[in-house]
Short mmCIF file of N, CA, C and O in Angstrom, two decimals:
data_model
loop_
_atom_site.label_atom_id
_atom_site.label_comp_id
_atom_site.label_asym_id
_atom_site.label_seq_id
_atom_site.Cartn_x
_atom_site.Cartn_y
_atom_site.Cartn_z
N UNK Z 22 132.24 131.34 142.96
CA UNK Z 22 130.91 130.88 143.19
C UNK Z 22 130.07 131.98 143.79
O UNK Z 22 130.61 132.74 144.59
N UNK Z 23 128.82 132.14 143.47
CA UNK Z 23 127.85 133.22 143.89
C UNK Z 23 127.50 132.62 145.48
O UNK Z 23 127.73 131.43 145.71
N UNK Z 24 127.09 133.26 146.24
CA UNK Z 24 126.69 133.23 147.15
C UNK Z 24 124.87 132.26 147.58
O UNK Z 24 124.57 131.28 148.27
N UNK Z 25 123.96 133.36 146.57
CA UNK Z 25 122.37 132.17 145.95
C UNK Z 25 122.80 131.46 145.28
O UNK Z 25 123.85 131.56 144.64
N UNK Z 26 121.91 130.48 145.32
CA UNK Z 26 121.29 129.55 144.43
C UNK Z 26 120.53 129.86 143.81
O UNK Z 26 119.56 130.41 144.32
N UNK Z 27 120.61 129.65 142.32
CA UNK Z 27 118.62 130.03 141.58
C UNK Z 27 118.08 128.54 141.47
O UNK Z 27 118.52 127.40 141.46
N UNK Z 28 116.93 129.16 141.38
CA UNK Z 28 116.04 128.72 141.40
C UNK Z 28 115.31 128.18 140.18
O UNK Z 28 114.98 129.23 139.64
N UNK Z 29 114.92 127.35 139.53
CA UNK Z 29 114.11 127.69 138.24
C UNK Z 29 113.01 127.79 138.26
O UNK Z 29 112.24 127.07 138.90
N UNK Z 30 112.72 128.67 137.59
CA UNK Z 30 111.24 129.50 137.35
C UNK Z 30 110.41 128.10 136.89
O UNK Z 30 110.83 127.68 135.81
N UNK Z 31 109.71 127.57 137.27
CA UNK Z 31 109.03 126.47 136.60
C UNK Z 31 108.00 126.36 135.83
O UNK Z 31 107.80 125.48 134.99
N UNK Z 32 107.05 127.64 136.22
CA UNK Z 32 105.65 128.35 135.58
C UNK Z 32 106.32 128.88 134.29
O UNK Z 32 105.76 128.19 133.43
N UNK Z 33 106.91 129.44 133.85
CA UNK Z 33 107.28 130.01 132.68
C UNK Z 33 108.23 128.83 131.90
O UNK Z 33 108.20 128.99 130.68
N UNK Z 34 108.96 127.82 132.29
CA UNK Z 34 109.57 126.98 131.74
C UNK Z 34 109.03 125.82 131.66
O UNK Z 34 109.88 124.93 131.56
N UNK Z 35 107.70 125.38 131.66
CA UNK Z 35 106.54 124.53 132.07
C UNK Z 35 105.97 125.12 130.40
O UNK Z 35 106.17 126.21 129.86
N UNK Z 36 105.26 124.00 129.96
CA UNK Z 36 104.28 124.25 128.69
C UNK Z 36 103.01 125.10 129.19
O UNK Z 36 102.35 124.95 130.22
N UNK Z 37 102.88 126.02 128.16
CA UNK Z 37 101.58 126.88 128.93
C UNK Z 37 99.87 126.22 128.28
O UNK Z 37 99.34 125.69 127.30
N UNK Z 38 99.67 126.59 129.29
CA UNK Z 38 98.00 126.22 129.35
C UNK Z 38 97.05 126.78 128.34
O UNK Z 38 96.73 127.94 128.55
N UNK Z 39 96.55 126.22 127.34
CA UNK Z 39 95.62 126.86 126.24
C UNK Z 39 94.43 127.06 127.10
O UNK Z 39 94.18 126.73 128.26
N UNK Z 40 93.57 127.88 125.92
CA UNK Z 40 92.16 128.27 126.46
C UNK Z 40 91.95 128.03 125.21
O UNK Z 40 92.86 127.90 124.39
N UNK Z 41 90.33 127.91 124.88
CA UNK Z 41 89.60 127.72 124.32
C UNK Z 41 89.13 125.96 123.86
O UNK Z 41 88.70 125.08 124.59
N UNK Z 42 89.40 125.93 122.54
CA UNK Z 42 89.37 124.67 122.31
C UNK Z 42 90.56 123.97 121.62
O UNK Z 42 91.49 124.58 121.10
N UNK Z 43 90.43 122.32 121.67
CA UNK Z 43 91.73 121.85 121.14
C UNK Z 43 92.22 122.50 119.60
O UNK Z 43 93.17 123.25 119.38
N UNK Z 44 91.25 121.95 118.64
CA UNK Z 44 91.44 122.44 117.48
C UNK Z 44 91.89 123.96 116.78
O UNK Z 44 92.30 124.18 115.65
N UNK Z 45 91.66 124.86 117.86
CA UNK Z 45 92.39 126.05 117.45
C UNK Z 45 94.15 125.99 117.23
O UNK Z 45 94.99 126.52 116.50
N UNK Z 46 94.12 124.95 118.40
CA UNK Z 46 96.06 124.88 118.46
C UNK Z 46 96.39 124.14 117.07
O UNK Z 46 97.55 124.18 116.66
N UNK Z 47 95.57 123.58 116.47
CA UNK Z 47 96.68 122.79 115.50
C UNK Z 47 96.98 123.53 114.33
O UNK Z 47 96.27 124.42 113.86
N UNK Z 48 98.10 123.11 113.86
CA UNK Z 48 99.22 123.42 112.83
C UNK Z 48 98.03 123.54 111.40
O UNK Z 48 96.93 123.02 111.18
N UNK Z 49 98.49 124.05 111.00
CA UNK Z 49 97.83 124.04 109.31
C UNK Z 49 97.98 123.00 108.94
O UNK Z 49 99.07 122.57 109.33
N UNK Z 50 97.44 122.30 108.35
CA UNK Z 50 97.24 120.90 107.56
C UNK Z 50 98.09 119.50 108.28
O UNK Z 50 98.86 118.68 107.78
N UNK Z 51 97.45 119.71 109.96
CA UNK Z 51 97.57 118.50 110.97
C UNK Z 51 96.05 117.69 110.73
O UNK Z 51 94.88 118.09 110.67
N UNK Z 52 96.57 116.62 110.63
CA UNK Z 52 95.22 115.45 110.89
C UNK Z 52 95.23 115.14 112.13
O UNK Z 52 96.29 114.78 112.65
N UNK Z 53 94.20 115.19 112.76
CA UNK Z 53 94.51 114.66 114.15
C UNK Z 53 94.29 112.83 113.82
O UNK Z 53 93.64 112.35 112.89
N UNK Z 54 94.93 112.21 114.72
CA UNK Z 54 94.39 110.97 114.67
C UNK Z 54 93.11 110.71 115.74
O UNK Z 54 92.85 111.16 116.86
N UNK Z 55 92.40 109.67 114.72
CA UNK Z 55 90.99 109.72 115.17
C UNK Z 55 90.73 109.40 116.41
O UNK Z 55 89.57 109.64 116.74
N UNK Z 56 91.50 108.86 117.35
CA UNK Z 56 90.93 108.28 118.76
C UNK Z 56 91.48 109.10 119.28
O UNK Z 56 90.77 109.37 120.25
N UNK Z 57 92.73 110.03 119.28
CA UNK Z 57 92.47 110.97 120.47
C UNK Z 57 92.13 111.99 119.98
O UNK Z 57 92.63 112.89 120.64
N UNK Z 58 91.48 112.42 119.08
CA UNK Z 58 90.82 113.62 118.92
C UNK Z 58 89.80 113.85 119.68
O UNK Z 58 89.45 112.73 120.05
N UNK Z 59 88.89 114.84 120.27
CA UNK Z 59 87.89 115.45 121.44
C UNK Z 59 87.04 115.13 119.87
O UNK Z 59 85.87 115.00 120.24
N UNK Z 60 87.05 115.02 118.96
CA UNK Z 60 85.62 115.39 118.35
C UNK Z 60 85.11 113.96 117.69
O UNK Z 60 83.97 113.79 117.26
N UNK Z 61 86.28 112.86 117.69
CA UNK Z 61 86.30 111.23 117.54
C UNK Z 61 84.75 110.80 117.18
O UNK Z 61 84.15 110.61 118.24
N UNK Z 62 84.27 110.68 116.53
CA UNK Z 62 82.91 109.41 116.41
C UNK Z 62 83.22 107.68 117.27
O UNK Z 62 82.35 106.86 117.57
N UNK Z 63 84.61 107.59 117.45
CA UNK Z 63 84.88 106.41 117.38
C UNK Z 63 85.14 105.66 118.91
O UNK Z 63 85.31 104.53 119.35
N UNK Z 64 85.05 107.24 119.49
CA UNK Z 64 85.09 107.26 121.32
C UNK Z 64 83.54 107.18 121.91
O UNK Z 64 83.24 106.81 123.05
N UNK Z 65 82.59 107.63 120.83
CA UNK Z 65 81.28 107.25 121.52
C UNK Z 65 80.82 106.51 121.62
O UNK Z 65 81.40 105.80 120.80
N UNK Z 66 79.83 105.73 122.18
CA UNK Z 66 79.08 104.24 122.75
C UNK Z 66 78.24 104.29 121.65
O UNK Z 66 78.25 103.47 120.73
N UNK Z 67 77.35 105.47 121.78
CA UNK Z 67 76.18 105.22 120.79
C UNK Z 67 76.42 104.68 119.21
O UNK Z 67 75.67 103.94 118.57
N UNK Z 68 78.34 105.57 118.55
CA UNK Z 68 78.16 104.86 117.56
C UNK Z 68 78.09 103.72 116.87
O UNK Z 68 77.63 103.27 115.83
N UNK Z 69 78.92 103.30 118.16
CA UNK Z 69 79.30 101.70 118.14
C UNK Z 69 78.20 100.63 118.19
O UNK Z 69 78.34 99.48 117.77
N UNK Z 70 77.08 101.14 118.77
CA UNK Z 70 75.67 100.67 119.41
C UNK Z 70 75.00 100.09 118.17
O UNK Z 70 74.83 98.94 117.75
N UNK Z 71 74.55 101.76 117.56
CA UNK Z 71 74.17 102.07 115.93
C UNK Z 71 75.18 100.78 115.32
O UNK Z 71 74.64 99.68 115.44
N UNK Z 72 76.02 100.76 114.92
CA UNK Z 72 77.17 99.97 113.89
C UNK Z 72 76.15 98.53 114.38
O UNK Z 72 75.15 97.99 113.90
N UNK Z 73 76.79 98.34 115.31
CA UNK Z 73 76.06 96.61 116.03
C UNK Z 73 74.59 96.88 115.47
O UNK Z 73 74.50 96.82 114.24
N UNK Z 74 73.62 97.13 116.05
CA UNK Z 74 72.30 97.40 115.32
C UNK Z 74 71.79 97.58 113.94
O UNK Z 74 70.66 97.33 113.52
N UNK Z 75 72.87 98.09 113.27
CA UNK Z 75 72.33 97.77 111.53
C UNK Z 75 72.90 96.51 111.22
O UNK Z 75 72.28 95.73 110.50
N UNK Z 76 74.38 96.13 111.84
CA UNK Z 76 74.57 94.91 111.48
C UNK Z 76 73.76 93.59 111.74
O UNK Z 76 73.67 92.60 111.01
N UNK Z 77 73.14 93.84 113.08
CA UNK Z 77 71.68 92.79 113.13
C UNK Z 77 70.94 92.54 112.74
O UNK Z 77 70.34 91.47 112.73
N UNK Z 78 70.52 94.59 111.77
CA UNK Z 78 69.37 94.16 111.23
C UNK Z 78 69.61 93.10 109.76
O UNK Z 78 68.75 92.58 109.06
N UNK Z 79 70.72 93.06 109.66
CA UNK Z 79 70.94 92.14 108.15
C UNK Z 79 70.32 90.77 108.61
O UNK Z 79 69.97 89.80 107.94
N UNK Z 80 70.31 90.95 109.68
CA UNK Z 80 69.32 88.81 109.61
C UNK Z 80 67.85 89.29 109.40
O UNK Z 80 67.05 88.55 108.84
N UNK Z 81 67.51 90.52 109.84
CA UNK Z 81 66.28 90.76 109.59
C UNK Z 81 65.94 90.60 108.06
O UNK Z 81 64.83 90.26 107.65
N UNK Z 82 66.86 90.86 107.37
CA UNK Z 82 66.73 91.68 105.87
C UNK Z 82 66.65 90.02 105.48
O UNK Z 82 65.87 89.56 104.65
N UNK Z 83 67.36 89.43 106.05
CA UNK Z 83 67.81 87.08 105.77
C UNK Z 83 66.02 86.86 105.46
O UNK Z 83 65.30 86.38 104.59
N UNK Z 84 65.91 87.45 106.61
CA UNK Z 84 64.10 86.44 107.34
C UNK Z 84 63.46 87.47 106.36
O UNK Z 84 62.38 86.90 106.19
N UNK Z 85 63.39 88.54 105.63
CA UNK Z 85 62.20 89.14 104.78
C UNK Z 85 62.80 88.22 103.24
O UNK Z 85 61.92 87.69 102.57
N UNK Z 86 64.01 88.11 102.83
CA UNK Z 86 64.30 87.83 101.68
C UNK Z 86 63.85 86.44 101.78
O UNK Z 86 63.37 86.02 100.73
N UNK Z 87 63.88 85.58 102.79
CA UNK Z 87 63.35 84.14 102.98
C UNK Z 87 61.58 83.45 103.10
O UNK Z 87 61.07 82.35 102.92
N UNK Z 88 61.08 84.85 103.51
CA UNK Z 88 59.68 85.04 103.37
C UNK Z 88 59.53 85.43 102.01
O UNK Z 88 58.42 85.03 101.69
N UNK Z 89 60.15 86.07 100.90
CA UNK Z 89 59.90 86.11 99.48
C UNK Z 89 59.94 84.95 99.08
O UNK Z 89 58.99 84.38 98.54
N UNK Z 90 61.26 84.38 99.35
CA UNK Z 90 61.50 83.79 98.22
C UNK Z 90 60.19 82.16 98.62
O UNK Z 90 59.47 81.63 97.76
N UNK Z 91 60.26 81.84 99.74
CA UNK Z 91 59.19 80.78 99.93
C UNK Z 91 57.72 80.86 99.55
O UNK Z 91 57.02 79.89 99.24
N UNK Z 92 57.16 82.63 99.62
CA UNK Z 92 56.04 83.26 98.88
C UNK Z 92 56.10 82.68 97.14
O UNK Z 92 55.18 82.21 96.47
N UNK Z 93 57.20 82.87 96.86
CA UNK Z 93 57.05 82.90 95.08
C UNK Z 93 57.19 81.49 95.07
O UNK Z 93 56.26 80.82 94.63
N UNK Z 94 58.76 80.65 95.74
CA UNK Z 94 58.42 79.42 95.02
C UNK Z 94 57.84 77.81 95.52
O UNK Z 94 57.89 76.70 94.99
N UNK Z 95 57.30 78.31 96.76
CA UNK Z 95 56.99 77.73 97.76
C UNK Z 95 57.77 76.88 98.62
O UNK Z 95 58.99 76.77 98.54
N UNK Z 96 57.02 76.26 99.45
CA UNK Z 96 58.06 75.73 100.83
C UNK Z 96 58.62 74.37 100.65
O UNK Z 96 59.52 73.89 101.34
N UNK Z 97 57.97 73.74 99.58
CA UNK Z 97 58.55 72.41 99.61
C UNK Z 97 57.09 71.23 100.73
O UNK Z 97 55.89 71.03 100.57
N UNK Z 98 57.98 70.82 101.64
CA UNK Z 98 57.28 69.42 102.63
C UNK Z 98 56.73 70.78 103.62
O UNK Z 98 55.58 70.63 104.05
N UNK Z 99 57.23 71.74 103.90
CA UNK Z 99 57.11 72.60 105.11
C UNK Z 99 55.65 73.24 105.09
O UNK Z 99 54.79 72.79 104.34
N UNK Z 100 55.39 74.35 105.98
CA UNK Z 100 54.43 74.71 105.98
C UNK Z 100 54.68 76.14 105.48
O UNK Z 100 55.78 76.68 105.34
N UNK Z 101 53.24 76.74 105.18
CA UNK Z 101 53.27 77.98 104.46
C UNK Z 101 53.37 79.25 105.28
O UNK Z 101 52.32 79.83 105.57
N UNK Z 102 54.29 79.63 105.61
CA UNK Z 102 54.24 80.92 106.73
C UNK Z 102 55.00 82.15 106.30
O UNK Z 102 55.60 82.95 107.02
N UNK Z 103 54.85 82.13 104.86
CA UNK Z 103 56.12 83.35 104.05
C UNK Z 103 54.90 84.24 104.25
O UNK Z 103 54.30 83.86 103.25
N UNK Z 104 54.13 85.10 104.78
CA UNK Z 104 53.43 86.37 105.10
C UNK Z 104 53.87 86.66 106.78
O UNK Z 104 53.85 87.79 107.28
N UNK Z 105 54.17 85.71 107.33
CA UNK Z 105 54.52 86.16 108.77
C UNK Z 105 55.94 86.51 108.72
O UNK Z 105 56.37 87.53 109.26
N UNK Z 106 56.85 85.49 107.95
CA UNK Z 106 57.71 85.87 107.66
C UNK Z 106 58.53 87.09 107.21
O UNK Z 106 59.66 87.46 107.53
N UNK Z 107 57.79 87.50 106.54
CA UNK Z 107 58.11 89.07 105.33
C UNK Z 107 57.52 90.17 106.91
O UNK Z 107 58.07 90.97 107.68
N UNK Z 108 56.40 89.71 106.76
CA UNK Z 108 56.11 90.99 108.06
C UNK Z 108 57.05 90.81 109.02
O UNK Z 108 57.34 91.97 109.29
N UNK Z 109 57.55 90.28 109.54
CA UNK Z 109 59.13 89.86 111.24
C UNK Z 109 60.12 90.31 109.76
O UNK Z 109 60.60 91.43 109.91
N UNK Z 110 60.33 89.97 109.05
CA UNK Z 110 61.56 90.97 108.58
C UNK Z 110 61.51 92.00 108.01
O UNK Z 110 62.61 92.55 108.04
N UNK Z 111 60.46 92.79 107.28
CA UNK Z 111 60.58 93.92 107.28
C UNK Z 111 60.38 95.15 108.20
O UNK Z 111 60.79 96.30 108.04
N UNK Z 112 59.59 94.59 109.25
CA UNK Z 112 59.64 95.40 110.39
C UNK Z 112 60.45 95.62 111.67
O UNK Z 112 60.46 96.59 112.42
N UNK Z 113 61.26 94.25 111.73
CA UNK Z 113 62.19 94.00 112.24
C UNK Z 113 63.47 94.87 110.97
O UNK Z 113 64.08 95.71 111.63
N UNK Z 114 63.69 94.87 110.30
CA UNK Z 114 65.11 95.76 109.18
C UNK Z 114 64.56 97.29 109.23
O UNK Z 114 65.24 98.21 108.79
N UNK Z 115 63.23 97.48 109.82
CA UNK Z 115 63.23 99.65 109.58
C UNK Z 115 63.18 99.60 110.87
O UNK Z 115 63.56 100.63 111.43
N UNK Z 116 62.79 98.59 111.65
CA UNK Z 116 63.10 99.46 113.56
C UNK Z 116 64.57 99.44 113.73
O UNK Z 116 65.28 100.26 114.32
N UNK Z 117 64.93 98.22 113.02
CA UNK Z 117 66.53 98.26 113.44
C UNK Z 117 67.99 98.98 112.81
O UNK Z 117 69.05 99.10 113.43
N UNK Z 118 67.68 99.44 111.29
CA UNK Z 118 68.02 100.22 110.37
C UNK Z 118 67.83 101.46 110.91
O UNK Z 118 68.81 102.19 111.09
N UNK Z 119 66.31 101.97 111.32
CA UNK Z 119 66.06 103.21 111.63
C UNK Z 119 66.61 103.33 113.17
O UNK Z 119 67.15 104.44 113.24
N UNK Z 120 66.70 102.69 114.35
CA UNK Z 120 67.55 102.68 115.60
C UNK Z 120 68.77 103.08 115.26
O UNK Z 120 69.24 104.13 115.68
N UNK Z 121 69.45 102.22 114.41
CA UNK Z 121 70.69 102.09 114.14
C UNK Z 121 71.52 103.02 113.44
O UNK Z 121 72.68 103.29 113.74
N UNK Z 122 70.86 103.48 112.47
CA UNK Z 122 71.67 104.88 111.80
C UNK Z 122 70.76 106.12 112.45
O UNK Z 122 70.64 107.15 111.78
N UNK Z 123 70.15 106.04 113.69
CA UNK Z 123 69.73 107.42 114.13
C UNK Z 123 71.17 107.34 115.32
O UNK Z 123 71.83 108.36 115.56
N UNK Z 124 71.46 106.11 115.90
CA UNK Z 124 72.18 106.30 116.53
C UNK Z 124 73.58 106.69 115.89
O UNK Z 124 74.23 107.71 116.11
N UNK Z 125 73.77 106.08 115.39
CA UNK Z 125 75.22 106.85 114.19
C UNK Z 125 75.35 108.27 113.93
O UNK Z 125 76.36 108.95 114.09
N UNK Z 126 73.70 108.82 113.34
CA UNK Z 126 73.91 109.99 113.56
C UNK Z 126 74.50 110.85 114.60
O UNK Z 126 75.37 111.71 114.49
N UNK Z 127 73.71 110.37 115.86
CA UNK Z 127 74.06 111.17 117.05
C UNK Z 127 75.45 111.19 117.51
O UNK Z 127 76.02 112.16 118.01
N UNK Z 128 76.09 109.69 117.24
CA UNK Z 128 77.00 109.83 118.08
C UNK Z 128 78.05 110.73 116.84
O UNK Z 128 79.05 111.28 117.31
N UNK Z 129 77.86 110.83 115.68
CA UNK Z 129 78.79 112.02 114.86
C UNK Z 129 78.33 112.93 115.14
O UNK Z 129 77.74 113.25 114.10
N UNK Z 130 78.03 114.04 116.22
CA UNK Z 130 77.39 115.23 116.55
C UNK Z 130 78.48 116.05 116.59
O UNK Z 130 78.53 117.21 116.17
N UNK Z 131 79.50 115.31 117.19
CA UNK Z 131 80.31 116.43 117.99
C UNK Z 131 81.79 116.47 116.26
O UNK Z 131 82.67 117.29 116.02
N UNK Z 132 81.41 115.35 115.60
CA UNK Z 132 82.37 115.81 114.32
C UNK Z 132 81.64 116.37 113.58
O UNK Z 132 82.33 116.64 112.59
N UNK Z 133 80.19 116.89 113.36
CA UNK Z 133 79.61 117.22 112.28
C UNK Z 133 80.27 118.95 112.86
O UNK Z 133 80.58 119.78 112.01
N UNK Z 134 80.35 119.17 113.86
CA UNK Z 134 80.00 120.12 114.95
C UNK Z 134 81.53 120.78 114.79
O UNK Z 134 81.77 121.98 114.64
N UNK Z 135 82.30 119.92 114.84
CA UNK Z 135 84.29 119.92 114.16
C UNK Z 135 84.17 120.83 113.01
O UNK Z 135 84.70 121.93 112.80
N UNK Z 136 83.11 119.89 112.12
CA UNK Z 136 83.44 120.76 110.65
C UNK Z 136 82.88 122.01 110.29
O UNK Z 136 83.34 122.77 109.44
N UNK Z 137 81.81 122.21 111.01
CA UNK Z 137 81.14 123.49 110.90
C UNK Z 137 82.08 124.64 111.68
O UNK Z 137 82.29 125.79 111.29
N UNK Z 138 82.55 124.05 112.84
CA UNK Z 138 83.64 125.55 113.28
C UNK Z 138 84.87 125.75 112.40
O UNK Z 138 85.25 126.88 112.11
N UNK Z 139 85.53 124.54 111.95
CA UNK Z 139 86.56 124.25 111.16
C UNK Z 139 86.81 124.52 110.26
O UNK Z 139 87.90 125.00 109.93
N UNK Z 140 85.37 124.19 109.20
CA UNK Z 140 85.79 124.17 107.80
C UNK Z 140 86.94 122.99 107.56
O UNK Z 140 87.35 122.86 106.41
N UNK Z 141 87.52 122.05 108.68
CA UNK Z 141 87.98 120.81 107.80
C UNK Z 141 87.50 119.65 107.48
O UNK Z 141 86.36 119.44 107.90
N UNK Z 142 88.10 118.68 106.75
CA UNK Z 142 87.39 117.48 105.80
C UNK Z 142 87.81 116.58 106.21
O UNK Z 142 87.68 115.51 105.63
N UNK Z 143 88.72 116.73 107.79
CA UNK Z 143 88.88 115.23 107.72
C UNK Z 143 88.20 114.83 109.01
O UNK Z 143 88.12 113.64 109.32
#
């Protein structure tokens, strides 16, 4: 028996610390999976925001197609209000369409931003 004890080096037998960014480390033709990737669309608030917001605006798009169609074939016993109608849904489907995929845009910033350093497609 030796007299020391060793020791193990732990800094050198320990995984070492990258610099730069994640995507430099990966392997040639690695997909990252989408939620833990740093460049994810699917980790941001805003896109999710955007998604909910165009999907609302589809009642908008309900209330303009329901203001047509009562315009052309009329209302029946009811009263005539297919011009207020069409105006609350088409202006209601471009504030909320246009909210909604500006926010989509933004929150893909940081993958549009992936592919331009990258050059990858996924």
């Amino acid at each position: 028996m030796s007299a020391h004890n060793s020791v193990a080096d732990i800094k050198s037998e320990s995984h070492p610390e990258y610099s730069g960014k994640l995507q430099d480390t990966y392997i040639d033709g690695y997909d990252p999976v989408s939620l833990s990737a740093p460049h994810s669309s699917l980790v941001r608030s805003s896109t999710w925001i955007g998604m909910g917001l165009v999907m609302a605006s589809l009642a908008f798009v309900g209330t303009l197609l329901w203001g047509i169609g009562t315009g052309i074939w009329g209302t029946g016993t009811a009263t005539d209000h297919s011009s207020l109608l069409m105006i609350i849904g088409g202006v209601g489907a471009v504030v909320g369409f246009g909210l909604g995929f500006g926010l989509i845009f933004r929150g893909r910033r940081y993958y549009r931003e992936y592919r331009e350093e990258t050059g990858r497609q996924n």
